[in-house]
Amino acid sequence: MSSLHFKSENQSPKKNNKGFYVALGVCLVAVGVAAWTTYDSVVKYANPQDTSSYSTSPTGRTQSGVYASSKAEEASSQPQASAPQSAAPSSSKPAASSQAPDKTASSKPEQPAKQTAAKPASYVYPVGETPKVTKNYSGDNPIFSDTMQDWRVHSGTDFEAKIGDPVKAIDSGKVKDLYADGNLGNVAVIEHSDGITAYYCGLGDTFLVKKGDEVDAGQKIGSVNVVPIESVEKPHLHLEIKKSGKLIDPITLFK
């Protein structure tokens, strides 16, 4: 009996140790389960916040790593709207300065106008005081010629006069040429001012000037005779005028 009792006393510590380890394992498992549950709940709690922040925030704009809200956009847009207002005063200053050159520019043309205002050249009639015009300058329009019995342009103006009446220079100038023409008779050519060249046609055989002479306005240069191409008509002086080499209406010089 004593021996059996000894064996039972020796086996009791082993059973106690086994129960201790089982209890310890259960505790460790419980701690692990609690830790995992806590971790999982924390992760699930954090993830909805992250996804909601990305879905509600505007794209492309951040402030210190965080997406800006719509209120921040409104605040940032207000300084941009005020920028053009500050630029408005600067644009008004050049406009005021640009008015000053206009006043000076408008005052300058007045001086040349006074300087260029000169008395127009006055021409004297080649015959008489106010002779009658018997045939006008026709320009490019043909008119009927009583002498030639055809239609042709009349390149000058005919002033009524008597045979032998003195012919005068219409303005001061220089005698360029003296010659006889089969159609126009004796011709004196005088260069006047302003590009005017006068052809005095149908003069008598005696010229009162020679080539190269300087003449004054109203100076006698010859006398009235016959214009062969207009011989059927009454006696007259045929006057042709060129300005800068082109024929013009002679009567315009006396108006």
PDB file of C-alpha atoms in Angstrom:
ATOM      1  CA  MET A   1       0.000   0.000   0.000  1.00  0.00           C
ATOM      2  CA  SER A   2       2.754   2.257   0.778  1.00  0.00           C
ATOM      3  CA  SER A   3       4.342   1.715  -2.552  1.00  0.00           C
ATOM      4  CA  LEU A   4       1.236   2.560  -4.454  1.00  0.00           C
ATOM      5  CA  HIS A   5       0.777   5.670  -2.512  1.00  0.00           C
ATOM      6  CA  PHE A   6       4.248   6.768  -3.391  1.00  0.00           C
ATOM      7  CA  LYS A   7       3.625   6.462  -7.095  1.00  0.00           C
ATOM      8  CA  SER A   8       0.490   8.555  -6.967  1.00  0.00           C
ATOM      9  CA  GLU A   9       2.292  11.332  -5.222  1.00  0.00           C
ATOM     10  CA  ASN A  10       4.997  11.334  -7.862  1.00  0.00           C
ATOM     11  CA  GLN A  11       2.456  11.620 -10.782  1.00  0.00           C
ATOM     12  CA  SER A  12       0.501  14.649  -9.458  1.00  0.00           C
ATOM     13  CA  PRO A  13       3.103  17.310 -10.387  1.00  0.00           C
ATOM     14  CA  LYS A  14       3.074  16.231 -13.998  1.00  0.00           C
ATOM     15  CA  LYS A  15      -0.656  16.666 -14.203  1.00  0.00           C
ATOM     16  CA  ASN A  16      -0.392  20.122 -12.660  1.00  0.00           C
ATOM     17  CA  ASN A  17       2.250  21.215 -15.183  1.00  0.00           C
ATOM     18  CA  LYS A  18       0.175  20.036 -18.115  1.00  0.00           C
ATOM     19  CA  GLY A  19      -2.823  22.063 -16.964  1.00  0.00           C
ATOM     20  CA  PHE A  20      -0.656  25.117 -16.562  1.00  0.00           C
ATOM     21  CA  TYR A  21       0.586  24.980 -20.109  1.00  0.00           C
ATOM     22  CA  VAL A  22      -2.887  24.422 -21.493  1.00  0.00           C
ATOM     23  CA  ALA A  23      -4.162  27.467 -19.655  1.00  0.00           C
ATOM     24  CA  LEU A  24      -1.198  29.493 -20.874  1.00  0.00           C
ATOM     25  CA  GLY A  25      -1.848  28.471 -24.475  1.00  0.00           C
ATOM     26  CA  VAL A  26      -5.494  29.406 -24.218  1.00  0.00           C
ATOM     27  CA  CYS A  27      -4.516  32.820 -22.895  1.00  0.00           C
ATOM     28  CA  LEU A  28      -2.058  33.388 -25.709  1.00  0.00           C
ATOM     29  CA  VAL A  29      -4.661  32.430 -28.290  1.00  0.00           C
ATOM     30  CA  ALA A  30      -7.166  34.767 -26.697  1.00  0.00           C
ATOM     31  CA  VAL A  31      -4.650  37.597 -26.713  1.00  0.00           C
ATOM     32  CA  GLY A  32      -3.837  36.932 -30.374  1.00  0.00           C
ATOM     33  CA  VAL A  33      -7.490  36.883 -31.353  1.00  0.00           C
ATOM     34  CA  ALA A  34      -8.108  40.100 -29.474  1.00  0.00           C
ATOM     35  CA  ALA A  35      -5.099  41.742 -31.105  1.00  0.00           C
ATOM     36  CA  TRP A  36      -6.172  40.698 -34.605  1.00  0.00           C
ATOM     37  CA  THR A  37      -9.720  41.871 -34.022  1.00  0.00           C
ATOM     38  CA  THR A  38      -8.460  45.226 -32.829  1.00  0.00           C
ATOM     39  CA  TYR A  39      -6.099  45.586 -35.809  1.00  0.00           C
ATOM     40  CA  ASP A  40      -8.780  44.625 -38.314  1.00  0.00           C
ATOM     41  CA  SER A  41     -11.254  47.106 -36.906  1.00  0.00           C
ATOM     42  CA  VAL A  42      -8.649  49.857 -36.987  1.00  0.00           C
ATOM     43  CA  VAL A  43      -7.753  49.146 -40.617  1.00  0.00           C
ATOM     44  CA  LYS A  44     -11.390  49.054 -41.704  1.00  0.00           C
ATOM     45  CA  TYR A  45     -12.035  52.276 -39.847  1.00  0.00           C
ATOM     46  CA  ALA A  46      -9.103  54.015 -41.499  1.00  0.00           C
ATOM     47  CA  ASN A  47      -9.807  52.884 -45.091  1.00  0.00           C
ATOM     48  CA  PRO A  48     -13.263  54.510 -45.454  1.00  0.00           C
ATOM     49  CA  GLN A  49     -11.779  57.859 -44.439  1.00  0.00           C
ATOM     50  CA  ASP A  50      -9.092  57.600 -47.109  1.00  0.00           C
ATOM     51  CA  THR A  51     -11.519  56.684 -49.886  1.00  0.00           C
ATOM     52  CA  SER A  52     -13.988  59.365 -48.907  1.00  0.00           C
ATOM     53  CA  SER A  53     -11.281  62.038 -48.959  1.00  0.00           C
ATOM     54  CA  TYR A  54     -10.311  61.165 -52.535  1.00  0.00           C
ATOM     55  CA  SER A  55     -13.876  61.010 -53.780  1.00  0.00           C
ATOM     56  CA  THR A  56     -14.997  64.350 -52.350  1.00  0.00           C
ATOM     57  CA  SER A  57     -11.856  66.407 -52.975  1.00  0.00           C
ATOM     58  CA  PRO A  58     -11.277  68.362 -56.262  1.00  0.00           C
ATOM     59  CA  THR A  59      -8.652  67.007 -58.624  1.00  0.00           C
ATOM     60  CA  GLY A  60      -5.344  68.653 -59.356  1.00  0.00           C
ATOM     61  CA  ARG A  61      -5.205  71.148 -56.445  1.00  0.00           C
ATOM     62  CA  THR A  62      -3.460  70.433 -53.118  1.00  0.00           C
ATOM     63  CA  GLN A  63      -2.497  72.485 -50.105  1.00  0.00           C
ATOM     64  CA  SER A  64       0.366  71.075 -47.981  1.00  0.00           C
ATOM     65  CA  GLY A  65      -0.306  67.536 -49.278  1.00  0.00           C
ATOM     66  CA  VAL A  66      -4.066  67.698 -48.613  1.00  0.00           C
ATOM     67  CA  TYR A  67      -6.626  68.311 -51.391  1.00  0.00           C
ATOM     68  CA  ALA A  68      -8.166  71.766 -51.229  1.00  0.00           C
ATOM     69  CA  SER A  69     -11.881  72.243 -50.681  1.00  0.00           C
ATOM     70  CA  SER A  70     -14.285  74.307 -52.819  1.00  0.00           C
ATOM     71  CA  LYS A  71     -14.078  77.159 -50.314  1.00  0.00           C
ATOM     72  CA  ALA A  72     -10.329  77.324 -50.840  1.00  0.00           C
ATOM     73  CA  GLU A  73     -10.952  77.611 -54.597  1.00  0.00           C
ATOM     74  CA  GLU A  74     -13.324  80.516 -54.086  1.00  0.00           C
ATOM     75  CA  ALA A  75     -10.786  82.246 -51.877  1.00  0.00           C
ATOM     76  CA  SER A  76      -8.044  81.733 -54.458  1.00  0.00           C
ATOM     77  CA  SER A  77     -10.249  83.033 -57.303  1.00  0.00           C
ATOM     78  CA  GLN A  78     -10.962  86.357 -55.563  1.00  0.00           C
ATOM     79  CA  PRO A  79      -7.384  87.740 -55.879  1.00  0.00           C
ATOM     80  CA  GLN A  80      -7.421  86.889 -59.582  1.00  0.00           C
ATOM     81  CA  ALA A  81     -10.567  88.932 -60.159  1.00  0.00           C
ATOM     82  CA  SER A  82      -9.078  91.915 -58.361  1.00  0.00           C
ATOM     83  CA  ALA A  83      -5.913  91.885 -60.499  1.00  0.00           C
ATOM     84  CA  PRO A  84      -7.483  93.570 -63.589  1.00  0.00           C
ATOM     85  CA  GLN A  85      -8.905  96.301 -61.328  1.00  0.00           C
ATOM     86  CA  SER A  86      -5.443  97.336 -60.249  1.00  0.00           C
ATOM     87  CA  ALA A  87      -4.315  97.449 -63.900  1.00  0.00           C
ATOM     88  CA  ALA A  88      -7.086  99.863 -64.904  1.00  0.00           C
ATOM     89  CA  PRO A  89      -5.495 103.007 -63.401  1.00  0.00           C
ATOM     90  CA  SER A  90      -2.227 102.325 -65.238  1.00  0.00           C
ATOM     91  CA  SER A  91      -4.019 102.238 -68.601  1.00  0.00           C
ATOM     92  CA  SER A  92      -5.592 105.639 -68.006  1.00  0.00           C
ATOM     93  CA  LYS A  93      -2.235 107.347 -67.524  1.00  0.00           C
ATOM     94  CA  PRO A  94      -0.914 106.656 -71.076  1.00  0.00           C
ATOM     95  CA  ALA A  95      -4.230 107.883 -72.466  1.00  0.00           C
ATOM     96  CA  ALA A  96      -3.725 111.221 -70.746  1.00  0.00           C
ATOM     97  CA  SER A  97      -0.154 111.467 -71.978  1.00  0.00           C
ATOM     98  CA  SER A  98      -1.171 110.619 -75.553  1.00  0.00           C
ATOM     99  CA  GLN A  99      -3.411 113.684 -75.684  1.00  0.00           C
ATOM    100  CA  ALA A 100      -0.466 116.039 -75.316  1.00  0.00           C
ATOM    101  CA  PRO A 101       1.167 115.140 -78.703  1.00  0.00           C
ATOM    102  CA  ASP A 102      -2.216 115.637 -80.400  1.00  0.00           C
ATOM    103  CA  LYS A 103      -2.316 119.276 -79.272  1.00  0.00           C
ATOM    104  CA  THR A 104       1.197 119.947 -80.497  1.00  0.00           C
ATOM    105  CA  ALA A 105       0.578 118.108 -83.771  1.00  0.00           C
ATOM    106  CA  SER A 106      -2.593 120.049 -84.477  1.00  0.00           C
ATOM    107  CA  SER A 107      -0.839 123.358 -83.890  1.00  0.00           C
ATOM    108  CA  LYS A 108       2.040 122.675 -86.301  1.00  0.00           C
ATOM    109  CA  PRO A 109       0.082 122.553 -89.604  1.00  0.00           C
ATOM    110  CA  GLU A 110      -1.222 126.068 -88.972  1.00  0.00           C
ATOM    111  CA  GLN A 111       2.224 127.621 -89.518  1.00  0.00           C
ATOM    112  CA  PRO A 112       2.901 126.080 -92.980  1.00  0.00           C
ATOM    113  CA  ALA A 113      -0.582 127.168 -94.066  1.00  0.00           C
ATOM    114  CA  LYS A 114       0.329 130.796 -93.385  1.00  0.00           C
ATOM    115  CA  GLN A 115       3.720 130.470 -95.049  1.00  0.00           C
ATOM    116  CA  THR A 116       2.381 128.830 -98.227  1.00  0.00           C
ATOM    117  CA  ALA A 117      -0.465 131.313 -98.614  1.00  0.00           C
ATOM    118  CA  ALA A 118       0.824 133.274-101.593  1.00  0.00           C
ATOM    119  CA  LYS A 119      -0.889 135.533-104.115  1.00  0.00           C
ATOM    120  CA  PRO A 120      -1.906 133.526-107.216  1.00  0.00           C
ATOM    121  CA  ALA A 121      -0.104 134.414-110.426  1.00  0.00           C
ATOM    122  CA  SER A 122      -2.113 136.874-112.507  1.00  0.00           C
ATOM    123  CA  TYR A 123      -1.980 136.634-116.269  1.00  0.00           C
ATOM    124  CA  VAL A 124      -2.737 139.371-118.769  1.00  0.00           C
ATOM    125  CA  TYR A 125      -4.688 138.722-121.932  1.00  0.00           C
ATOM    126  CA  PRO A 126      -2.473 138.401-125.018  1.00  0.00           C
ATOM    127  CA  VAL A 127      -4.628 140.916-126.945  1.00  0.00           C
ATOM    128  CA  GLY A 128      -6.800 143.804-125.771  1.00  0.00           C
ATOM    129  CA  GLU A 129      -8.090 144.177-122.225  1.00  0.00           C
ATOM    130  CA  THR A 130     -10.884 141.601-122.143  1.00  0.00           C
ATOM    131  CA  PRO A 131     -10.996 140.081-125.627  1.00  0.00           C
ATOM    132  CA  LYS A 132     -13.861 137.992-126.923  1.00  0.00           C
ATOM    133  CA  VAL A 133     -13.273 134.260-127.300  1.00  0.00           C
ATOM    134  CA  THR A 134     -14.281 133.143-130.806  1.00  0.00           C
ATOM    135  CA  LYS A 135     -13.386 129.454-130.404  1.00  0.00           C
ATOM    136  CA  ASN A 136     -12.732 127.497-127.228  1.00  0.00           C
ATOM    137  CA  TYR A 137     -10.257 124.768-126.445  1.00  0.00           C
ATOM    138  CA  SER A 138     -11.895 121.420-127.254  1.00  0.00           C
ATOM    139  CA  GLY A 139      -9.515 119.015-125.546  1.00  0.00           C
ATOM    140  CA  ASP A 140     -10.063 115.507-126.888  1.00  0.00           C
ATOM    141  CA  ASN A 141     -13.431 116.364-128.449  1.00  0.00           C
ATOM    142  CA  PRO A 142     -13.293 117.080-132.213  1.00  0.00           C
ATOM    143  CA  ILE A 143     -15.108 120.142-133.545  1.00  0.00           C
ATOM    144  CA  PHE A 144     -15.875 121.163-137.096  1.00  0.00           C
ATOM    145  CA  SER A 145     -13.282 123.312-138.903  1.00  0.00           C
ATOM    146  CA  ASP A 146     -14.732 125.799-141.370  1.00  0.00           C
ATOM    147  CA  THR A 147     -11.375 126.202-143.090  1.00  0.00           C
ATOM    148  CA  MET A 148     -10.470 122.499-143.389  1.00  0.00           C
ATOM    149  CA  GLN A 149     -14.093 121.311-143.686  1.00  0.00           C
ATOM    150  CA  ASP A 150     -13.530 118.415-141.321  1.00  0.00           C
ATOM    151  CA  TRP A 151     -13.764 117.443-137.682  1.00  0.00           C
ATOM    152  CA  ARG A 152     -10.664 117.902-135.548  1.00  0.00           C
ATOM    153  CA  VAL A 153      -9.644 118.895-132.050  1.00  0.00           C
ATOM    154  CA  HIS A 154      -8.968 122.541-131.317  1.00  0.00           C
ATOM    155  CA  SER A 155      -5.848 122.584-129.140  1.00  0.00           C
ATOM    156  CA  GLY A 156      -5.973 126.281-128.185  1.00  0.00           C
ATOM    157  CA  THR A 157      -8.196 129.294-127.575  1.00  0.00           C
ATOM    158  CA  ASP A 158      -8.931 131.924-130.246  1.00  0.00           C
ATOM    159  CA  PHE A 159      -9.152 135.553-129.076  1.00  0.00           C
ATOM    160  CA  GLU A 160     -10.825 138.029-131.406  1.00  0.00           C
ATOM    161  CA  ALA A 161      -8.517 140.798-132.691  1.00  0.00           C
ATOM    162  CA  LYS A 162      -7.736 142.939-135.726  1.00  0.00           C
ATOM    163  CA  ILE A 163      -4.837 142.476-138.077  1.00  0.00           C
ATOM    164  CA  GLY A 164      -1.888 144.441-136.688  1.00  0.00           C
ATOM    165  CA  ASP A 165      -3.111 144.543-133.070  1.00  0.00           C
ATOM    166  CA  PRO A 166      -0.203 144.137-130.642  1.00  0.00           C
ATOM    167  CA  VAL A 167       0.336 140.719-129.022  1.00  0.00           C
ATOM    168  CA  LYS A 168       1.522 140.772-125.382  1.00  0.00           C
ATOM    169  CA  ALA A 169       3.250 138.238-123.159  1.00  0.00           C
ATOM    170  CA  ILE A 170       0.732 136.867-120.674  1.00  0.00           C
ATOM    171  CA  ASP A 171       3.378 136.707-117.934  1.00  0.00           C
ATOM    172  CA  SER A 172       7.066 137.267-117.393  1.00  0.00           C
ATOM    173  CA  GLY A 173       9.316 134.619-118.860  1.00  0.00           C
ATOM    174  CA  LYS A 174      11.975 133.722-121.392  1.00  0.00           C
ATOM    175  CA  VAL A 175      11.651 133.408-125.176  1.00  0.00           C
ATOM    176  CA  LYS A 176      12.335 129.783-125.982  1.00  0.00           C
ATOM    177  CA  ASP A 177      11.808 129.772-129.740  1.00  0.00           C
ATOM    178  CA  LEU A 178      10.571 131.753-132.769  1.00  0.00           C
ATOM    179  CA  TYR A 179       9.554 129.907-135.941  1.00  0.00           C
ATOM    180  CA  ALA A 180       7.137 129.749-138.885  1.00  0.00           C
ATOM    181  CA  ASP A 181       4.621 126.896-139.122  1.00  0.00           C
ATOM    182  CA  GLY A 182       2.607 125.891-142.213  1.00  0.00           C
ATOM    183  CA  ASN A 183      -0.633 125.495-140.222  1.00  0.00           C
ATOM    184  CA  LEU A 184      -0.250 128.018-137.402  1.00  0.00           C
ATOM    185  CA  GLY A 185       1.773 130.764-139.125  1.00  0.00           C
ATOM    186  CA  ASN A 186       4.529 132.588-137.211  1.00  0.00           C
ATOM    187  CA  VAL A 187       4.845 131.269-133.665  1.00  0.00           C
ATOM    188  CA  ALA A 188       6.577 132.709-130.594  1.00  0.00           C
ATOM    189  CA  VAL A 189       7.221 130.238-127.733  1.00  0.00           C
ATOM    190  CA  ILE A 190       7.761 131.714-124.262  1.00  0.00           C
ATOM    191  CA  GLU A 191       8.436 129.770-121.065  1.00  0.00           C
ATOM    192  CA  HIS A 192       6.649 131.291-118.079  1.00  0.00           C
ATOM    193  CA  SER A 193       6.625 130.379-114.384  1.00  0.00           C
ATOM    194  CA  ASP A 194       4.902 127.365-112.776  1.00  0.00           C
ATOM    195  CA  GLY A 195       5.721 125.095-115.719  1.00  0.00           C
ATOM    196  CA  ILE A 196       3.631 127.160-118.150  1.00  0.00           C
ATOM    197  CA  THR A 197       4.747 127.376-121.788  1.00  0.00           C
ATOM    198  CA  ALA A 198       2.737 129.636-124.139  1.00  0.00           C
ATOM    199  CA  TYR A 199       2.532 129.327-127.925  1.00  0.00           C
ATOM    200  CA  TYR A 200       1.490 132.618-129.576  1.00  0.00           C
ATOM    201  CA  CYS A 201       0.333 131.622-133.081  1.00  0.00           C
ATOM    202  CA  GLY A 202      -0.569 133.615-136.225  1.00  0.00           C
ATOM    203  CA  LEU A 203       1.864 136.521-135.620  1.00  0.00           C
ATOM    204  CA  GLY A 204       3.119 138.967-138.234  1.00  0.00           C
ATOM    205  CA  ASP A 205       6.451 138.612-139.972  1.00  0.00           C
ATOM    206  CA  THR A 206       8.171 141.001-137.584  1.00  0.00           C
ATOM    207  CA  PHE A 207       8.974 139.679-134.099  1.00  0.00           C
ATOM    208  CA  LEU A 208       9.657 142.256-131.394  1.00  0.00           C
ATOM    209  CA  VAL A 209      11.753 139.809-129.366  1.00  0.00           C
ATOM    210  CA  LYS A 210      14.457 137.317-130.142  1.00  0.00           C
ATOM    211  CA  LYS A 211      15.254 133.862-128.828  1.00  0.00           C
ATOM    212  CA  GLY A 212      16.672 133.922-125.292  1.00  0.00           C
ATOM    213  CA  ASP A 213      15.182 137.312-124.342  1.00  0.00           C
ATOM    214  CA  GLU A 214      13.655 137.862-120.918  1.00  0.00           C
ATOM    215  CA  VAL A 215      10.186 139.391-121.156  1.00  0.00           C
ATOM    216  CA  ASP A 216       7.819 140.994-118.653  1.00  0.00           C
ATOM    217  CA  ALA A 217       4.097 140.450-118.275  1.00  0.00           C
ATOM    218  CA  GLY A 218       2.250 142.617-120.814  1.00  0.00           C
ATOM    219  CA  GLN A 219       5.370 143.237-122.935  1.00  0.00           C
ATOM    220  CA  LYS A 220       4.730 143.404-126.713  1.00  0.00           C
ATOM    221  CA  ILE A 221       6.251 140.476-128.613  1.00  0.00           C
ATOM    222  CA  GLY A 222       4.624 140.903-132.076  1.00  0.00           C
ATOM    223  CA  SER A 223       1.339 141.651-133.880  1.00  0.00           C
ATOM    224  CA  VAL A 224      -1.769 139.777-135.031  1.00  0.00           C
ATOM    225  CA  ASN A 225      -1.757 138.258-138.506  1.00  0.00           C
ATOM    226  CA  VAL A 226      -3.356 135.175-140.109  1.00  0.00           C
ATOM    227  CA  VAL A 227      -3.507 131.571-138.863  1.00  0.00           C
ATOM    228  CA  PRO A 228      -3.373 129.543-142.104  1.00  0.00           C
ATOM    229  CA  ILE A 229      -5.368 126.572-140.785  1.00  0.00           C
ATOM    230  CA  GLU A 230      -8.087 128.986-139.605  1.00  0.00           C
ATOM    231  CA  SER A 231      -7.861 131.571-142.367  1.00  0.00           C
ATOM    232  CA  VAL A 232     -11.583 131.463-143.241  1.00  0.00           C
ATOM    233  CA  GLU A 233     -12.478 132.690-139.776  1.00  0.00           C
ATOM    234  CA  LYS A 234     -12.298 136.293-138.564  1.00  0.00           C
ATOM    235  CA  PRO A 235      -8.866 137.652-137.568  1.00  0.00           C
ATOM    236  CA  HIS A 236      -7.782 136.388-134.178  1.00  0.00           C
ATOM    237  CA  LEU A 237      -4.849 135.240-132.069  1.00  0.00           C
ATOM    238  CA  HIS A 238      -4.540 131.506-131.559  1.00  0.00           C
ATOM    239  CA  LEU A 239      -3.035 130.791-128.093  1.00  0.00           C
ATOM    240  CA  GLU A 240      -1.949 127.341-126.945  1.00  0.00           C
ATOM    241  CA  ILE A 241      -0.795 126.574-123.380  1.00  0.00           C
ATOM    242  CA  LYS A 242       1.145 123.612-122.047  1.00  0.00           C
ATOM    243  CA  LYS A 243       1.664 122.927-118.351  1.00  0.00           C
ATOM    244  CA  SER A 244       4.485 120.546-117.537  1.00  0.00           C
ATOM    245  CA  GLY A 245       4.461 119.460-121.184  1.00  0.00           C
ATOM    246  CA  LYS A 246       0.716 118.767-121.450  1.00  0.00           C
ATOM    247  CA  LEU A 247      -1.884 120.855-123.258  1.00  0.00           C
ATOM    248  CA  ILE A 248      -4.431 122.590-121.018  1.00  0.00           C
ATOM    249  CA  ASP A 249      -7.321 124.977-121.559  1.00  0.00           C
ATOM    250  CA  PRO A 250      -5.738 128.482-121.865  1.00  0.00           C
ATOM    251  CA  ILE A 251      -8.825 130.255-120.558  1.00  0.00           C
ATOM    252  CA  THR A 252      -8.280 128.693-117.098  1.00  0.00           C
ATOM    253  CA  LEU A 253      -5.277 130.983-116.584  1.00  0.00           C
ATOM    254  CA  PHE A 254      -7.404 134.109-116.807  1.00  0.00           C
ATOM    255  CA  LYS A 255     -10.169 133.098-114.399  1.00  0.00           C
TER     256      LYS A 255
END
